[in-house]
mmCIF file of C-alpha atoms in Angstrom:
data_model
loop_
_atom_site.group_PDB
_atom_site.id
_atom_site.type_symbol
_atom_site.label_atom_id
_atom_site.label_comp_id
_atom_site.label_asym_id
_atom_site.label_seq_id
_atom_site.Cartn_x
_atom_site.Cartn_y
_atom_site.Cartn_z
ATOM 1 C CA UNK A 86 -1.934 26.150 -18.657
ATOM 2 C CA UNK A 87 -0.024 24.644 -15.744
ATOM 3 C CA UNK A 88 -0.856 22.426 -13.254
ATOM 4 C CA UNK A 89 -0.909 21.888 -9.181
ATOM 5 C CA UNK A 90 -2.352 20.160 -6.463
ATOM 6 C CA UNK A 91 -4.655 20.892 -4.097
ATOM 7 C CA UNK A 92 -2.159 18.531 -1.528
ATOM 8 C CA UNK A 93 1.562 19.942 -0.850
ATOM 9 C CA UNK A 94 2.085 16.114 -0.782
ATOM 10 C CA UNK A 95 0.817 13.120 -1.249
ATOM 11 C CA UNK A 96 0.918 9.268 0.143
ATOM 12 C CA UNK A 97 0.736 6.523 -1.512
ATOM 13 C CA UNK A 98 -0.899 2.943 -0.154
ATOM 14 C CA UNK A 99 0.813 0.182 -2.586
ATOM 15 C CA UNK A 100 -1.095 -2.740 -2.413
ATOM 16 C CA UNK A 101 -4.152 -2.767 -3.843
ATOM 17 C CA UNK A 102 -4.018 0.815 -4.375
ATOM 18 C CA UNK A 103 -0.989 0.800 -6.888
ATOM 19 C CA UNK A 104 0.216 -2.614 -7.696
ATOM 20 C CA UNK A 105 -2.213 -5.636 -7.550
ATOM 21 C CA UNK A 106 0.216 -8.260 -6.435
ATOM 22 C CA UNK A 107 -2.794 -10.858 -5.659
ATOM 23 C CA UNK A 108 -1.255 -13.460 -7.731
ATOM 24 C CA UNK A 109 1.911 -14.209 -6.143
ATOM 25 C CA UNK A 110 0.189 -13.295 -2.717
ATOM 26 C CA UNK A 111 -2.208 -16.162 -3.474
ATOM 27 C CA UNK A 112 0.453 -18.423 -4.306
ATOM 28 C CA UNK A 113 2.318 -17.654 -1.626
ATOM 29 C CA UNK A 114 0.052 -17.883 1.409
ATOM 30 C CA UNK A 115 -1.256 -20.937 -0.047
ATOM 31 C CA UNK A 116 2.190 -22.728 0.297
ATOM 32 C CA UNK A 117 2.500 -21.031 3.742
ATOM 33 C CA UNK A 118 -0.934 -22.063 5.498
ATOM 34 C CA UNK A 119 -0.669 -25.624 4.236
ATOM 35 C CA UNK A 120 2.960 -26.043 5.627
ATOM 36 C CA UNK A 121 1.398 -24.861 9.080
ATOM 37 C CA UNK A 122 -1.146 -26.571 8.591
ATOM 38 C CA UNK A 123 -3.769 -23.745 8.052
ATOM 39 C CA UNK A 124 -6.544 -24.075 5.089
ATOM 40 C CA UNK A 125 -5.285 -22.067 2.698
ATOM 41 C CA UNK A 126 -7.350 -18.896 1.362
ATOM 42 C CA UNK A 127 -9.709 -18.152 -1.904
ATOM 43 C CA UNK A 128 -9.248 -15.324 -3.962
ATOM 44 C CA UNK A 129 -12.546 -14.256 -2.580
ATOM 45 C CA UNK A 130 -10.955 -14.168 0.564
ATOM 46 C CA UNK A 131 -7.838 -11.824 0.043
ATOM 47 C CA UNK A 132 -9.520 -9.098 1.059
ATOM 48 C CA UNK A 133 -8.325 -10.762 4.484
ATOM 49 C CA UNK A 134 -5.265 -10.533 3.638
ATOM 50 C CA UNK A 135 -3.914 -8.344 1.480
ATOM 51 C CA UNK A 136 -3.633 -4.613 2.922
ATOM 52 C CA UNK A 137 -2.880 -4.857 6.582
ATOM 53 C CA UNK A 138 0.553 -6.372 8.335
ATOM 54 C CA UNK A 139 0.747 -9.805 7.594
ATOM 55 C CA UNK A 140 2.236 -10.532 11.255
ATOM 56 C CA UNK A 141 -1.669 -9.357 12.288
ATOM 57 C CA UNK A 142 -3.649 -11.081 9.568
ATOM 58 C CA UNK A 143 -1.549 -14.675 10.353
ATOM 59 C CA UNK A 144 -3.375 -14.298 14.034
ATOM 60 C CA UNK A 145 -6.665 -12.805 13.332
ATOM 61 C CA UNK A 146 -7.384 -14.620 9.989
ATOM 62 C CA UNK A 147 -6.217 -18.305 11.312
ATOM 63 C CA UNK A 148 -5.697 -17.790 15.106
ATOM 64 C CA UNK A 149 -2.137 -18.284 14.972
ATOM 65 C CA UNK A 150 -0.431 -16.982 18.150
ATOM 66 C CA UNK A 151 2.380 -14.113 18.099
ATOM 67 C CA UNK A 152 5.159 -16.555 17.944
ATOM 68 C CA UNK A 153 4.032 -18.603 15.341
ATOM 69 C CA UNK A 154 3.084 -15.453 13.498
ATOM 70 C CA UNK A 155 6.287 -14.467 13.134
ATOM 71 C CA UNK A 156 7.215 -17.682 11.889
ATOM 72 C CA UNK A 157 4.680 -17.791 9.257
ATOM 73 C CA UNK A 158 5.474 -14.150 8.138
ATOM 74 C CA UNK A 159 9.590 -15.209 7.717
ATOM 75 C CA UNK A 160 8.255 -18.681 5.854
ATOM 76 C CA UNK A 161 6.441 -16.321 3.531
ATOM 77 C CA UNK A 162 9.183 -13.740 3.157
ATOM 78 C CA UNK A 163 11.044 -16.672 2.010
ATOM 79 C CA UNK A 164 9.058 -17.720 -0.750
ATOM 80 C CA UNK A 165 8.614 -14.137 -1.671
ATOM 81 C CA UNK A 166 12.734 -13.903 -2.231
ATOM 82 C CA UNK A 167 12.613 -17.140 -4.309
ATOM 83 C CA UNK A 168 10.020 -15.704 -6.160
ATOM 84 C CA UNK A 169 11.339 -12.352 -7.130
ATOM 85 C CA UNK A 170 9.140 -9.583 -5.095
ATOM 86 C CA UNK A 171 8.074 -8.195 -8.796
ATOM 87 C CA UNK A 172 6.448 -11.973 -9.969
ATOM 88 C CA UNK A 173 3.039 -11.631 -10.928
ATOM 89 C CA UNK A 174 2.849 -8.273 -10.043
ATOM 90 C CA UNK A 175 1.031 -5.236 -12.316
ATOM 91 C CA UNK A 176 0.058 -1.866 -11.727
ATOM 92 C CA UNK A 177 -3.752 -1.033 -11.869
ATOM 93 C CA UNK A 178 -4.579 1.128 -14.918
ATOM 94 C CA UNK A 179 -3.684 4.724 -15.490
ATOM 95 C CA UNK A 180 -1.850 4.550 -11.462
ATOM 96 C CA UNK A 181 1.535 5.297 -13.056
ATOM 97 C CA UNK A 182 1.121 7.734 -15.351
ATOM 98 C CA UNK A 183 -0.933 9.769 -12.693
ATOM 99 C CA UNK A 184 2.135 8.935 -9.921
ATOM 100 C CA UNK A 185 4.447 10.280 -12.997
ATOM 101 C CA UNK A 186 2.126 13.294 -13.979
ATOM 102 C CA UNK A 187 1.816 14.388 -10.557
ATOM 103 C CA UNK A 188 5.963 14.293 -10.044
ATOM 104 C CA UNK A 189 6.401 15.995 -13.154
ATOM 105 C CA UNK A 190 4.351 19.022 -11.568
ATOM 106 C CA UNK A 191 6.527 19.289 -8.856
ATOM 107 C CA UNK A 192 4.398 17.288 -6.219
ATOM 108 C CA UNK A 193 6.044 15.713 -3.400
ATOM 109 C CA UNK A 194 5.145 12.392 -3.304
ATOM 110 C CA UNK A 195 6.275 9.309 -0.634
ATOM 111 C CA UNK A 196 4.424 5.747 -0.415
ATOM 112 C CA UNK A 197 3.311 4.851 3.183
ATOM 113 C CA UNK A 198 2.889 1.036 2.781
ATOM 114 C CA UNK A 199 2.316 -1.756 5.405
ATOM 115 C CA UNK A 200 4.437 -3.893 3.246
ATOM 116 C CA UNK A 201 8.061 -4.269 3.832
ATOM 117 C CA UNK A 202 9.979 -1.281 2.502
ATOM 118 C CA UNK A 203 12.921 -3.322 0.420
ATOM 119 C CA UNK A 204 9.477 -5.019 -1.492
ATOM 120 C CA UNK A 205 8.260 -1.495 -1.652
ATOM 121 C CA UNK A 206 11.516 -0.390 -3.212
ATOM 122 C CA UNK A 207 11.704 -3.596 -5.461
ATOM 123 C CA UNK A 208 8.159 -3.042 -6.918
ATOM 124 C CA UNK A 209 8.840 0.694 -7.646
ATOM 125 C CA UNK A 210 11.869 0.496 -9.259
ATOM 126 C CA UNK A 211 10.489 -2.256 -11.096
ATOM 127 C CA UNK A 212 7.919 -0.149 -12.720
ATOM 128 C CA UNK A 213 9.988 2.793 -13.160
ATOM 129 C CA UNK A 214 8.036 4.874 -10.776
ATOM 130 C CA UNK A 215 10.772 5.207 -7.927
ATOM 131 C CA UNK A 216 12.388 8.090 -9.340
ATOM 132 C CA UNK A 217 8.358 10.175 -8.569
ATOM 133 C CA UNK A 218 8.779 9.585 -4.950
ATOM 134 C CA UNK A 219 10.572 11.931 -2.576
ATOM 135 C CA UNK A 220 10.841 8.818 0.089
ATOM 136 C CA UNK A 221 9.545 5.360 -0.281
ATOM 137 C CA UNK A 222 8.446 4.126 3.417
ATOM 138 C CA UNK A 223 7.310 0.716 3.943
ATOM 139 C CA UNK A 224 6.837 -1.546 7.503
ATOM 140 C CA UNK A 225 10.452 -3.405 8.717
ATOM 141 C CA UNK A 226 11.357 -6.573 7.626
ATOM 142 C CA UNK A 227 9.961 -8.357 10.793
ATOM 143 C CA UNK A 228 6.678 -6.680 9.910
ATOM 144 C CA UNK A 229 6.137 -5.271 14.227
ATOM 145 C CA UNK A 230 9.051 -2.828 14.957
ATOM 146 C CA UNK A 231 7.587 -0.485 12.141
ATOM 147 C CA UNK A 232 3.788 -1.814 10.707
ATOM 148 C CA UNK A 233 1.088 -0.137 12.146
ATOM 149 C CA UNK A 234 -0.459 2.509 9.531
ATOM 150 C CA UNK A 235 -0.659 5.109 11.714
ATOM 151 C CA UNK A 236 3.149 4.888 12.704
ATOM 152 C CA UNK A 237 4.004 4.302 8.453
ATOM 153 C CA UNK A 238 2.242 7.635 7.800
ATOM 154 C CA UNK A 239 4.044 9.546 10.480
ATOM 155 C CA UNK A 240 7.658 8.178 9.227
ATOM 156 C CA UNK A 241 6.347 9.314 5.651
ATOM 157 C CA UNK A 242 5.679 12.467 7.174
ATOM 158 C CA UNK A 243 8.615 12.553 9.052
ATOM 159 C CA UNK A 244 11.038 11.945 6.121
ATOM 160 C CA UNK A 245 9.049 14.599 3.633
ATOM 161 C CA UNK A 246 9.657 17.204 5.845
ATOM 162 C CA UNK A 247 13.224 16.352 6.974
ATOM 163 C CA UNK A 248 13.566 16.708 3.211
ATOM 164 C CA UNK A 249 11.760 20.333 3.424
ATOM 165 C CA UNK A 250 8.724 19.202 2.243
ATOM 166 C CA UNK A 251 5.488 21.392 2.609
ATOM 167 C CA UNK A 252 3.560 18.596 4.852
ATOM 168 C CA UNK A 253 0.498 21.152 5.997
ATOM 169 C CA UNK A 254 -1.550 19.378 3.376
ATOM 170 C CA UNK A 255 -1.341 15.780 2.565
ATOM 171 C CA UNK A 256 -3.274 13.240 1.744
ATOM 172 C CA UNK A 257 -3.296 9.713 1.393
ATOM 173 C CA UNK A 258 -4.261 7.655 -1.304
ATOM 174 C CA UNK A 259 -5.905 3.718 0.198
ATOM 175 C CA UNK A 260 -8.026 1.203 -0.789
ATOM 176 C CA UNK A 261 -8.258 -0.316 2.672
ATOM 177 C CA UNK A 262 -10.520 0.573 6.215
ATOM 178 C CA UNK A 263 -6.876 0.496 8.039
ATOM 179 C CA UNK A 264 -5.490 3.068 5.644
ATOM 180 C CA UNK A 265 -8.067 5.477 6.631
ATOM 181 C CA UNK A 266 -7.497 4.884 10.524
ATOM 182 C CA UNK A 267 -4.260 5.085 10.215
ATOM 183 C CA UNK A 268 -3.997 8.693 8.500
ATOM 184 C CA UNK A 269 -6.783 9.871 10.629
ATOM 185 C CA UNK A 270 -4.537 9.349 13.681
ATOM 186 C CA UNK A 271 -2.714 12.386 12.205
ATOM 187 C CA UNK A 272 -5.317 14.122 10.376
ATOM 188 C CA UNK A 273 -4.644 13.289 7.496
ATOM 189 C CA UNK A 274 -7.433 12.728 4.806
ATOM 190 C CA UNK A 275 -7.943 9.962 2.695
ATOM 191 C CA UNK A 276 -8.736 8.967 -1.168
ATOM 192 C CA UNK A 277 -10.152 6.161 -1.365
ATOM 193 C CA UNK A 278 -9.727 3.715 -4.089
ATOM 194 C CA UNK A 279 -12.394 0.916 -5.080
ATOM 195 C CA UNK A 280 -10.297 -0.902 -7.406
ATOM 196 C CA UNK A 281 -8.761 -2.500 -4.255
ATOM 197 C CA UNK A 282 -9.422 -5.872 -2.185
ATOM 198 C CA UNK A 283 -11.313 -4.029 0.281
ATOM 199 C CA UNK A 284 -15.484 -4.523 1.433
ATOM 200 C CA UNK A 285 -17.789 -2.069 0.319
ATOM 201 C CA UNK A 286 -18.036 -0.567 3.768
ATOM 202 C CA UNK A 287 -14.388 0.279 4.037
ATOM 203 C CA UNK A 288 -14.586 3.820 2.299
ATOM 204 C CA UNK A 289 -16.794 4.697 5.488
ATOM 205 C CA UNK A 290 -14.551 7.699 6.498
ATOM 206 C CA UNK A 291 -12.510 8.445 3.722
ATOM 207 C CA UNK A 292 -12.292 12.467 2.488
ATOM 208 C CA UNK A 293 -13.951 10.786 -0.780
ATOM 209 C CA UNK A 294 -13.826 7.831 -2.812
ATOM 210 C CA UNK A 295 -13.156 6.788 -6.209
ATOM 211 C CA UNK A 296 -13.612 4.267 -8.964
ATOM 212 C CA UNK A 297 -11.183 4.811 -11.592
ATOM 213 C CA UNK A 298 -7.430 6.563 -12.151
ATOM 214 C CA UNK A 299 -9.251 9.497 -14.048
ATOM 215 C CA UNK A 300 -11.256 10.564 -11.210
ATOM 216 C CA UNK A 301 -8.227 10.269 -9.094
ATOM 217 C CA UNK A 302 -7.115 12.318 -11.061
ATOM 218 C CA UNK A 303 -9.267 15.132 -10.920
ATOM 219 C CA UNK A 304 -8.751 15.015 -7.324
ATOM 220 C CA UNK A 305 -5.530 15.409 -7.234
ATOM 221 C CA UNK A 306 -4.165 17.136 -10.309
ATOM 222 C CA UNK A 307 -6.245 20.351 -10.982
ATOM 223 C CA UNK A 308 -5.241 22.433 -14.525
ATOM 224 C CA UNK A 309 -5.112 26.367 -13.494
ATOM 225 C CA UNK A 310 -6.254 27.684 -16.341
ATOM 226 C CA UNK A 311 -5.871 30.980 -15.048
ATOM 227 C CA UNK A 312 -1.747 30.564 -15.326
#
């Protein structure tokens, strides 16, 4: 028995779809917010905050204005270096071994996250998943020249297939409404994850959704019994 993948690649969101880093996030934008003298956030609330570019969610969450976004987001980045990137952080159940499975099968693989790609890089290493990506893309540093999902997906794209990467197929794997409209700018379907920070209506749009890593699984790992 072998097995393949419906995909030729696939994309991986990273938080709240892979690692749940809400602790130190917590921590973190609490500090920040109180130095500018924001009310800091719940954990109810992180569903605010924890998936899109924090440069946006600084001016839509707390009205902050570009300038002083891009303050708070370098105050925060700051904390985050004291910290370690990897403090707090875990990966959601049976995530890795299914990123591992699906690299030992030969699937190209790549994460397409809106956080910064050296935290990206941190966090996989970290876990000892950065060896089952092809290309680890995350947004720049200052969070605007690369952050948008839509232009994240099509650098993930971009460096699969400079790589010779089969990208007629891909998918990508989200647990937020922005990861959806972001691969749909490029047709590319989504799998959407629950165990996320995201609202019940966010899946609206997604190629399918799902509640644990086994039925991730099933959707992207599929035993050819026939081999």
């Amino acid at each position: 028995m072998s097995t393949r993948s419906p995909w030729t690649c696939i994309l991986w969101d990273v938080d709240g779809t892979i690692v749940d880093a809400s602790e130190g996030i917590l921590r973190r934008l609490t500090i920040t917010l109180e130095h500018f003298g924001k009310k800091a956030p719940v954990r109810s609330e992180l569903a605010h905050w924890i998936g899109p570019p924090q440069f946006e969610s600084f001016q839509t969450n707390v009205g902050m204005t570009p300038d002083e976004s891009s303050a708070a987001v370098a105050y925060y980045r700051s904390l985050a270096r004291e910290d370690g990137y990897t403090a707090g952080a875990k990966v959601f159940a049976g995530v890795a071994e299914l990123i591992q499975d699906a690299a030992a099968c030969g699937i190209p693989q790549a994460t397409a996250s809106s956080k910064p790609e050296q935290q990206v890089v941190e966090l996989m290493q970290h876990f000892g998943l950065a060896s089952s990506f092809r290309t680890m893309v995350g947004a720049t540093p200052d969070e605007r020249t690369l952050a948008s999902k839509a232009d994240i997906v099509a650098e993930a794209l971009r460096r699969l297939a400079d790589q010779g990467v089969d990208t007629s197929r891909p998918v990508l794997v989200g647990d937020r409404h922005h990861d959806i409209d972001g691969a749909a700018a490029h047709g590319v379907p989504v799998i959407f994850v629950r165990w996320g920070f995201s609202w019940p209506h966010e899946a609206d749009g997604a190629a399918a959704a799902v509640d644990d890593a086994a039925q991730l699984r099933a959707l992207l790992l599929v035993d050819d019994t026939d081999a």
